[in-house]
Amino acid sequence: MGRKGVRHGAEHDVENLLDELHTTPPSDFVSRRGQLAAAAKADGRPEDARRIRAARRPTLAAWAANLLLRSRPQESRRFLELGQALREAYRTLDADGIKELSGQRRSVVSALSRQACELALEAGHRLSDAARQDVESTLRAVLADEDAADRWAAGRLESALTPPADFPAVAASAAGGPHKPTDVVPPPSSRSRAKDELAERRRQRQEQLGAARRAARAADRGLRDLRAEQADADEVLQQAHDRHERAGRQLSAAEEQLRQAREELERAGREEREAGERRRAAAAAVARAERAAQDAAREVERLAGPAG
């Protein structure tokens, strides 16, 4: 029972760490991921370390969307509820509901994307126009697609989301045009076989189109993931390149110091040899002077002695 409790606590910890990681600014993501993974491994949690290392760095827009979800929970919850209501109205062909909810869509998307930009700026990153458009695209996708809504609600987007092509058009037509979505196939009439067949072909075509769009969105997500991985690899490569350059400069400085030390050693050797030669010459001169002094002393003694 206690062991299960420990595992549950560790699982809760790693989920919190992953949440934190996906709201870490992209410029700090790789280093922070390495720190968290190393800490988990040192703590004896290799599976948590693997999950942390598997996390991909979000694009700037995806990070801003994650930050919006975590920093504005109430607004985010209401936004998810708006999307659920709008999708339900679309599914049931509730023209009045579509018209009413679509009127809120544009203003809410604009307000939330503006908040995301402000949050990003507070965190030290100004979003470019392209990144702002990706944030708005992500929010529109959350309204239009249940899968996109679930992904954003998890708070771990790695790339911007793309809304389905048909949903915004339907919402716009409901807001300002006919009360019936223009691309929804009307129910077949039992009085006409030709109309039935045409409706069936249209239904099949809609299904095929929906499958193609889902496949395109999946391919787009895969491409964005690969681009994020490439960006991670580029950053790691750049860091390695910077370290290599620093090590090269340090090596050059060390080699210069070594060269100077060798020159100093050679100078000291020459000076030592010259000093030795001067010492030997001085010692020889002292010896000669001592002999001359002794000879002079003997001569003085000789001359000072009694006359013979």
PDB file of C-alpha atoms in Angstrom, residues 75-274:
ATOM      1  CA  GLU A  75     -11.046  32.163 -19.107  1.00  0.00           C
ATOM      2  CA  SER A  76      -9.609  28.996 -20.633  1.00  0.00           C
ATOM      3  CA  ARG A  77     -12.358  26.829 -19.121  1.00  0.00           C
ATOM      4  CA  ARG A  78     -15.072  29.143 -20.464  1.00  0.00           C
ATOM      5  CA  PHE A  79     -13.381  29.112 -23.855  1.00  0.00           C
ATOM      6  CA  LEU A  80     -13.415  25.307 -23.915  1.00  0.00           C
ATOM      7  CA  GLU A  81     -17.087  25.345 -22.957  1.00  0.00           C
ATOM      8  CA  LEU A  82     -17.807  27.796 -25.793  1.00  0.00           C
ATOM      9  CA  GLY A  83     -16.112  25.467 -28.252  1.00  0.00           C
ATOM     10  CA  GLN A  84     -18.089  22.486 -26.990  1.00  0.00           C
ATOM     11  CA  ALA A  85     -21.363  24.394 -27.346  1.00  0.00           C
ATOM     12  CA  LEU A  86     -20.433  25.658 -30.815  1.00  0.00           C
ATOM     13  CA  ARG A  87     -19.478  22.189 -32.054  1.00  0.00           C
ATOM     14  CA  GLU A  88     -22.727  20.771 -30.652  1.00  0.00           C
ATOM     15  CA  ALA A  89     -24.766  23.454 -32.411  1.00  0.00           C
ATOM     16  CA  TYR A  90     -22.923  22.683 -35.631  1.00  0.00           C
ATOM     17  CA  ARG A  91     -23.551  18.950 -35.285  1.00  0.00           C
ATOM     18  CA  THR A  92     -27.268  19.438 -34.653  1.00  0.00           C
ATOM     19  CA  LEU A  93     -27.627  22.120 -37.342  1.00  0.00           C
ATOM     20  CA  ASP A  94     -28.911  24.542 -34.710  1.00  0.00           C
ATOM     21  CA  ALA A  95     -28.760  27.650 -36.912  1.00  0.00           C
ATOM     22  CA  ASP A  96     -29.786  30.051 -34.133  1.00  0.00           C
ATOM     23  CA  GLY A  97     -27.228  28.557 -31.754  1.00  0.00           C
ATOM     24  CA  ILE A  98     -24.504  28.737 -34.400  1.00  0.00           C
ATOM     25  CA  LYS A  99     -25.332  32.350 -35.124  1.00  0.00           C
ATOM     26  CA  GLU A 100     -25.308  33.354 -31.452  1.00  0.00           C
ATOM     27  CA  LEU A 101     -22.147  31.478 -30.512  1.00  0.00           C
ATOM     28  CA  SER A 102     -20.278  32.498 -33.644  1.00  0.00           C
ATOM     29  CA  GLY A 103     -20.868  36.089 -32.682  1.00  0.00           C
ATOM     30  CA  GLN A 104     -18.824  35.448 -29.550  1.00  0.00           C
ATOM     31  CA  ARG A 105     -16.124  33.471 -31.321  1.00  0.00           C
ATOM     32  CA  ARG A 106     -14.223  36.282 -32.982  1.00  0.00           C
ATOM     33  CA  SER A 107     -14.153  38.584 -29.955  1.00  0.00           C
ATOM     34  CA  VAL A 108     -13.149  35.795 -27.564  1.00  0.00           C
ATOM     35  CA  VAL A 109     -10.371  34.510 -29.846  1.00  0.00           C
ATOM     36  CA  SER A 110      -9.082  38.053 -30.258  1.00  0.00           C
ATOM     37  CA  ALA A 111      -9.164  38.733 -26.513  1.00  0.00           C
ATOM     38  CA  LEU A 112      -7.430  35.478 -25.561  1.00  0.00           C
ATOM     39  CA  SER A 113      -4.761  35.779 -28.236  1.00  0.00           C
ATOM     40  CA  ARG A 114      -4.052  39.293 -26.972  1.00  0.00           C
ATOM     41  CA  GLN A 115      -3.713  37.925 -23.421  1.00  0.00           C
ATOM     42  CA  ALA A 116      -1.343  35.228 -24.687  1.00  0.00           C
ATOM     43  CA  CYS A 117       0.832  37.902 -26.310  1.00  0.00           C
ATOM     44  CA  GLU A 118       0.870  39.925 -23.094  1.00  0.00           C
ATOM     45  CA  LEU A 119       1.817  36.873 -21.015  1.00  0.00           C
ATOM     46  CA  ALA A 120       4.611  36.018 -23.448  1.00  0.00           C
ATOM     47  CA  LEU A 121       5.902  39.594 -23.283  1.00  0.00           C
ATOM     48  CA  GLU A 122       5.850  39.515 -19.471  1.00  0.00           C
ATOM     49  CA  ALA A 123       7.945  36.338 -19.677  1.00  0.00           C
ATOM     50  CA  GLY A 124      10.483  38.159 -21.840  1.00  0.00           C
ATOM     51  CA  HIS A 125       9.404  37.116 -25.351  1.00  0.00           C
ATOM     52  CA  ARG A 126       7.643  39.377 -27.839  1.00  0.00           C
ATOM     53  CA  LEU A 127       5.574  37.342 -30.295  1.00  0.00           C
ATOM     54  CA  SER A 128       6.106  38.063 -33.974  1.00  0.00           C
ATOM     55  CA  ASP A 129       3.137  38.583 -36.290  1.00  0.00           C
ATOM     56  CA  ALA A 130       3.526  35.001 -37.525  1.00  0.00           C
ATOM     57  CA  ALA A 131       3.548  33.654 -33.968  1.00  0.00           C
ATOM     58  CA  ARG A 132       0.451  35.716 -33.104  1.00  0.00           C
ATOM     59  CA  GLN A 133      -1.340  34.266 -36.113  1.00  0.00           C
ATOM     60  CA  ASP A 134      -0.351  30.771 -34.976  1.00  0.00           C
ATOM     61  CA  VAL A 135      -1.817  31.491 -31.524  1.00  0.00           C
ATOM     62  CA  GLU A 136      -5.096  32.628 -33.117  1.00  0.00           C
ATOM     63  CA  SER A 137      -5.057  29.574 -35.394  1.00  0.00           C
ATOM     64  CA  THR A 138      -4.623  27.358 -32.330  1.00  0.00           C
ATOM     65  CA  LEU A 139      -7.539  28.996 -30.518  1.00  0.00           C
ATOM     66  CA  ARG A 140      -9.796  28.665 -33.573  1.00  0.00           C
ATOM     67  CA  ALA A 141      -8.833  24.998 -33.799  1.00  0.00           C
ATOM     68  CA  VAL A 142      -9.765  24.537 -30.129  1.00  0.00           C
ATOM     69  CA  LEU A 143     -13.243  25.900 -30.867  1.00  0.00           C
ATOM     70  CA  ALA A 144     -13.720  23.838 -34.003  1.00  0.00           C
ATOM     71  CA  ASP A 145     -12.158  20.466 -33.233  1.00  0.00           C
ATOM     72  CA  GLU A 146     -12.659  18.290 -30.155  1.00  0.00           C
ATOM     73  CA  ASP A 147      -9.249  16.651 -30.527  1.00  0.00           C
ATOM     74  CA  ALA A 148      -7.585  20.068 -30.687  1.00  0.00           C
ATOM     75  CA  ALA A 149      -9.537  21.162 -27.607  1.00  0.00           C
ATOM     76  CA  ASP A 150      -8.351  18.095 -25.680  1.00  0.00           C
ATOM     77  CA  ARG A 151      -4.730  18.685 -26.717  1.00  0.00           C
ATOM     78  CA  TRP A 152      -4.783  22.315 -25.635  1.00  0.00           C
ATOM     79  CA  ALA A 153      -6.584  21.448 -22.368  1.00  0.00           C
ATOM     80  CA  ALA A 154      -3.688  19.106 -21.531  1.00  0.00           C
ATOM     81  CA  GLY A 155      -1.407  22.178 -21.547  1.00  0.00           C
ATOM     82  CA  ARG A 156       1.481  20.506 -23.395  1.00  0.00           C
ATOM     83  CA  LEU A 157       1.250  21.711 -26.973  1.00  0.00           C
ATOM     84  CA  GLU A 158       4.483  21.400 -28.918  1.00  0.00           C
ATOM     85  CA  SER A 159       3.287  23.156 -32.058  1.00  0.00           C
ATOM     86  CA  ALA A 160       0.446  25.399 -33.167  1.00  0.00           C
ATOM     87  CA  LEU A 161      -2.882  23.794 -34.089  1.00  0.00           C
ATOM     88  CA  THR A 162      -4.688  24.218 -37.398  1.00  0.00           C
ATOM     89  CA  PRO A 163      -8.504  24.536 -37.447  1.00  0.00           C
ATOM     90  CA  PRO A 164     -10.504  22.413 -39.917  1.00  0.00           C
ATOM     91  CA  ALA A 165     -11.094  24.240 -43.168  1.00  0.00           C
ATOM     92  CA  ASP A 166     -14.882  23.936 -43.138  1.00  0.00           C
ATOM     93  CA  PHE A 167     -15.730  25.044 -39.592  1.00  0.00           C
ATOM     94  CA  PRO A 168     -14.887  28.782 -39.777  1.00  0.00           C
ATOM     95  CA  ALA A 169     -16.778  29.106 -43.040  1.00  0.00           C
ATOM     96  CA  VAL A 170     -19.835  27.487 -41.499  1.00  0.00           C
ATOM     97  CA  ALA A 171     -19.647  29.748 -38.474  1.00  0.00           C
ATOM     98  CA  ALA A 172     -19.286  32.851 -40.625  1.00  0.00           C
ATOM     99  CA  SER A 173     -22.209  31.928 -42.836  1.00  0.00           C
ATOM    100  CA  ALA A 174     -24.328  31.316 -39.766  1.00  0.00           C
ATOM    101  CA  ALA A 175     -23.360  34.643 -38.258  1.00  0.00           C
ATOM    102  CA  GLY A 176     -24.076  36.833 -41.252  1.00  0.00           C
ATOM    103  CA  GLY A 177     -25.760  34.789 -43.926  1.00  0.00           C
ATOM    104  CA  PRO A 178     -28.356  32.059 -44.239  1.00  0.00           C
ATOM    105  CA  HIS A 179     -29.510  30.334 -41.082  1.00  0.00           C
ATOM    106  CA  LYS A 180     -28.402  26.993 -42.516  1.00  0.00           C
ATOM    107  CA  PRO A 181     -24.708  25.980 -42.923  1.00  0.00           C
ATOM    108  CA  THR A 182     -23.943  26.061 -46.623  1.00  0.00           C
ATOM    109  CA  ASP A 183     -21.746  22.963 -46.783  1.00  0.00           C
ATOM    110  CA  VAL A 184     -23.984  20.615 -44.773  1.00  0.00           C
ATOM    111  CA  VAL A 185     -25.693  18.058 -46.980  1.00  0.00           C
ATOM    112  CA  PRO A 186     -29.486  18.244 -46.575  1.00  0.00           C
ATOM    113  CA  PRO A 187     -31.284  15.046 -45.608  1.00  0.00           C
ATOM    114  CA  PRO A 188     -32.250  12.882 -48.597  1.00  0.00           C
ATOM    115  CA  SER A 189     -35.793  12.896 -49.873  1.00  0.00           C
ATOM    116  CA  SER A 190     -37.580   9.569 -49.884  1.00  0.00           C
ATOM    117  CA  ARG A 191     -39.558  10.652 -52.938  1.00  0.00           C
ATOM    118  CA  SER A 192     -36.611  10.706 -55.298  1.00  0.00           C
ATOM    119  CA  ARG A 193     -34.124   7.874 -55.810  1.00  0.00           C
ATOM    120  CA  ALA A 194     -31.829  10.187 -57.744  1.00  0.00           C
ATOM    121  CA  LYS A 195     -31.754  12.631 -54.867  1.00  0.00           C
ATOM    122  CA  ASP A 196     -31.065   9.746 -52.482  1.00  0.00           C
ATOM    123  CA  GLU A 197     -28.118   8.593 -54.570  1.00  0.00           C
ATOM    124  CA  LEU A 198     -26.793  12.120 -54.897  1.00  0.00           C
ATOM    125  CA  ALA A 199     -27.095  12.659 -51.157  1.00  0.00           C
ATOM    126  CA  GLU A 200     -25.332   9.360 -50.491  1.00  0.00           C
ATOM    127  CA  ARG A 201     -22.484  10.301 -52.818  1.00  0.00           C
ATOM    128  CA  ARG A 202     -22.212  13.643 -51.103  1.00  0.00           C
ATOM    129  CA  ARG A 203     -22.208  11.974 -47.702  1.00  0.00           C
ATOM    130  CA  GLN A 204     -19.446   9.606 -48.773  1.00  0.00           C
ATOM    131  CA  ARG A 205     -17.511  12.496 -50.220  1.00  0.00           C
ATOM    132  CA  GLN A 206     -17.884  14.413 -46.943  1.00  0.00           C
ATOM    133  CA  GLU A 207     -16.600  11.381 -45.037  1.00  0.00           C
ATOM    134  CA  GLN A 208     -13.643  11.038 -47.396  1.00  0.00           C
ATOM    135  CA  LEU A 209     -12.985  14.751 -47.150  1.00  0.00           C
ATOM    136  CA  GLY A 210     -13.140  14.587 -43.360  1.00  0.00           C
ATOM    137  CA  ALA A 211     -10.717  11.650 -43.309  1.00  0.00           C
ATOM    138  CA  ALA A 212      -8.376  13.491 -45.662  1.00  0.00           C
ATOM    139  CA  ARG A 213      -8.494  16.576 -43.486  1.00  0.00           C
ATOM    140  CA  ARG A 214      -7.773  14.539 -40.363  1.00  0.00           C
ATOM    141  CA  ALA A 215      -4.845  12.898 -42.154  1.00  0.00           C
ATOM    142  CA  ALA A 216      -3.601  16.320 -43.280  1.00  0.00           C
ATOM    143  CA  ARG A 217      -3.822  17.657 -39.715  1.00  0.00           C
ATOM    144  CA  ALA A 218      -1.945  14.597 -38.424  1.00  0.00           C
ATOM    145  CA  ALA A 219       0.724  15.084 -41.094  1.00  0.00           C
ATOM    146  CA  ASP A 220       0.959  18.746 -40.191  1.00  0.00           C
ATOM    147  CA  ARG A 221       1.363  17.878 -36.502  1.00  0.00           C
ATOM    148  CA  GLY A 222       4.050  15.365 -37.409  1.00  0.00           C
ATOM    149  CA  LEU A 223       5.868  17.949 -39.505  1.00  0.00           C
ATOM    150  CA  ARG A 224       5.714  20.490 -36.705  1.00  0.00           C
ATOM    151  CA  ASP A 225       7.004  17.888 -34.247  1.00  0.00           C
ATOM    152  CA  LEU A 226       9.910  17.081 -36.559  1.00  0.00           C
ATOM    153  CA  ARG A 227      10.656  20.769 -36.955  1.00  0.00           C
ATOM    154  CA  ALA A 228      10.638  21.151 -33.166  1.00  0.00           C
ATOM    155  CA  GLU A 229      13.047  18.205 -32.871  1.00  0.00           C
ATOM    156  CA  GLN A 230      15.253  19.772 -35.524  1.00  0.00           C
ATOM    157  CA  ALA A 231      15.191  23.062 -33.614  1.00  0.00           C
ATOM    158  CA  ASP A 232      16.231  21.184 -30.456  1.00  0.00           C
ATOM    159  CA  ALA A 233      19.055  19.488 -32.339  1.00  0.00           C
ATOM    160  CA  ASP A 234      20.138  22.824 -33.818  1.00  0.00           C
ATOM    161  CA  GLU A 235      20.226  24.379 -30.356  1.00  0.00           C
ATOM    162  CA  VAL A 236      22.216  21.484 -28.888  1.00  0.00           C
ATOM    163  CA  LEU A 237      24.614  21.689 -31.849  1.00  0.00           C
ATOM    164  CA  GLN A 238      25.004  25.443 -31.364  1.00  0.00           C
ATOM    165  CA  GLN A 239      25.699  24.953 -27.663  1.00  0.00           C
ATOM    166  CA  ALA A 240      28.299  22.288 -28.490  1.00  0.00           C
ATOM    167  CA  HIS A 241      29.827  24.599 -31.102  1.00  0.00           C
ATOM    168  CA  ASP A 242      30.003  27.432 -28.557  1.00  0.00           C
ATOM    169  CA  ARG A 243      31.639  25.134 -25.998  1.00  0.00           C
ATOM    170  CA  HIS A 244      34.116  23.968 -28.654  1.00  0.00           C
ATOM    171  CA  GLU A 245      35.008  27.563 -29.505  1.00  0.00           C
ATOM    172  CA  ARG A 246      35.435  28.442 -25.819  1.00  0.00           C
ATOM    173  CA  ALA A 247      37.649  25.381 -25.313  1.00  0.00           C
ATOM    174  CA  GLY A 248      39.649  26.369 -28.407  1.00  0.00           C
ATOM    175  CA  ARG A 249      40.181  29.867 -27.046  1.00  0.00           C
ATOM    176  CA  GLN A 250      41.178  28.445 -23.673  1.00  0.00           C
ATOM    177  CA  LEU A 251      43.585  26.027 -25.388  1.00  0.00           C
ATOM    178  CA  SER A 252      45.083  28.863 -27.425  1.00  0.00           C
ATOM    179  CA  ALA A 253      45.540  30.905 -24.264  1.00  0.00           C
ATOM    180  CA  ALA A 254      47.098  27.907 -22.510  1.00  0.00           C
ATOM    181  CA  GLU A 255      49.424  27.276 -25.463  1.00  0.00           C
ATOM    182  CA  GLU A 256      50.454  30.949 -25.433  1.00  0.00           C
ATOM    183  CA  GLN A 257      51.134  30.731 -21.707  1.00  0.00           C
ATOM    184  CA  LEU A 258      53.122  27.543 -22.294  1.00  0.00           C
ATOM    185  CA  ARG A 259      55.138  29.232 -25.061  1.00  0.00           C
ATOM    186  CA  GLN A 260      55.868  32.201 -22.811  1.00  0.00           C
ATOM    187  CA  ALA A 261      56.825  29.865 -19.967  1.00  0.00           C
ATOM    188  CA  ARG A 262      59.219  27.990 -22.266  1.00  0.00           C
ATOM    189  CA  GLU A 263      60.804  31.255 -23.398  1.00  0.00           C
ATOM    190  CA  GLU A 264      61.132  32.340 -19.783  1.00  0.00           C
ATOM    191  CA  LEU A 265      62.681  28.965 -18.932  1.00  0.00           C
ATOM    192  CA  GLU A 266      65.174  29.323 -21.773  1.00  0.00           C
ATOM    193  CA  ARG A 267      66.050  32.864 -20.663  1.00  0.00           C
ATOM    194  CA  ALA A 268      66.483  31.688 -17.097  1.00  0.00           C
ATOM    195  CA  GLY A 269      68.715  28.860 -18.334  1.00  0.00           C
ATOM    196  CA  ARG A 270      70.859  31.236 -20.324  1.00  0.00           C
ATOM    197  CA  GLU A 271      71.122  33.609 -17.393  1.00  0.00           C
ATOM    198  CA  GLU A 272      72.000  30.704 -15.096  1.00  0.00           C
ATOM    199  CA  ARG A 273      74.758  29.545 -17.450  1.00  0.00           C
ATOM    200  CA  GLU A 274      76.111  33.083 -17.807  1.00  0.00           C
TER     201      GLU A 274
END
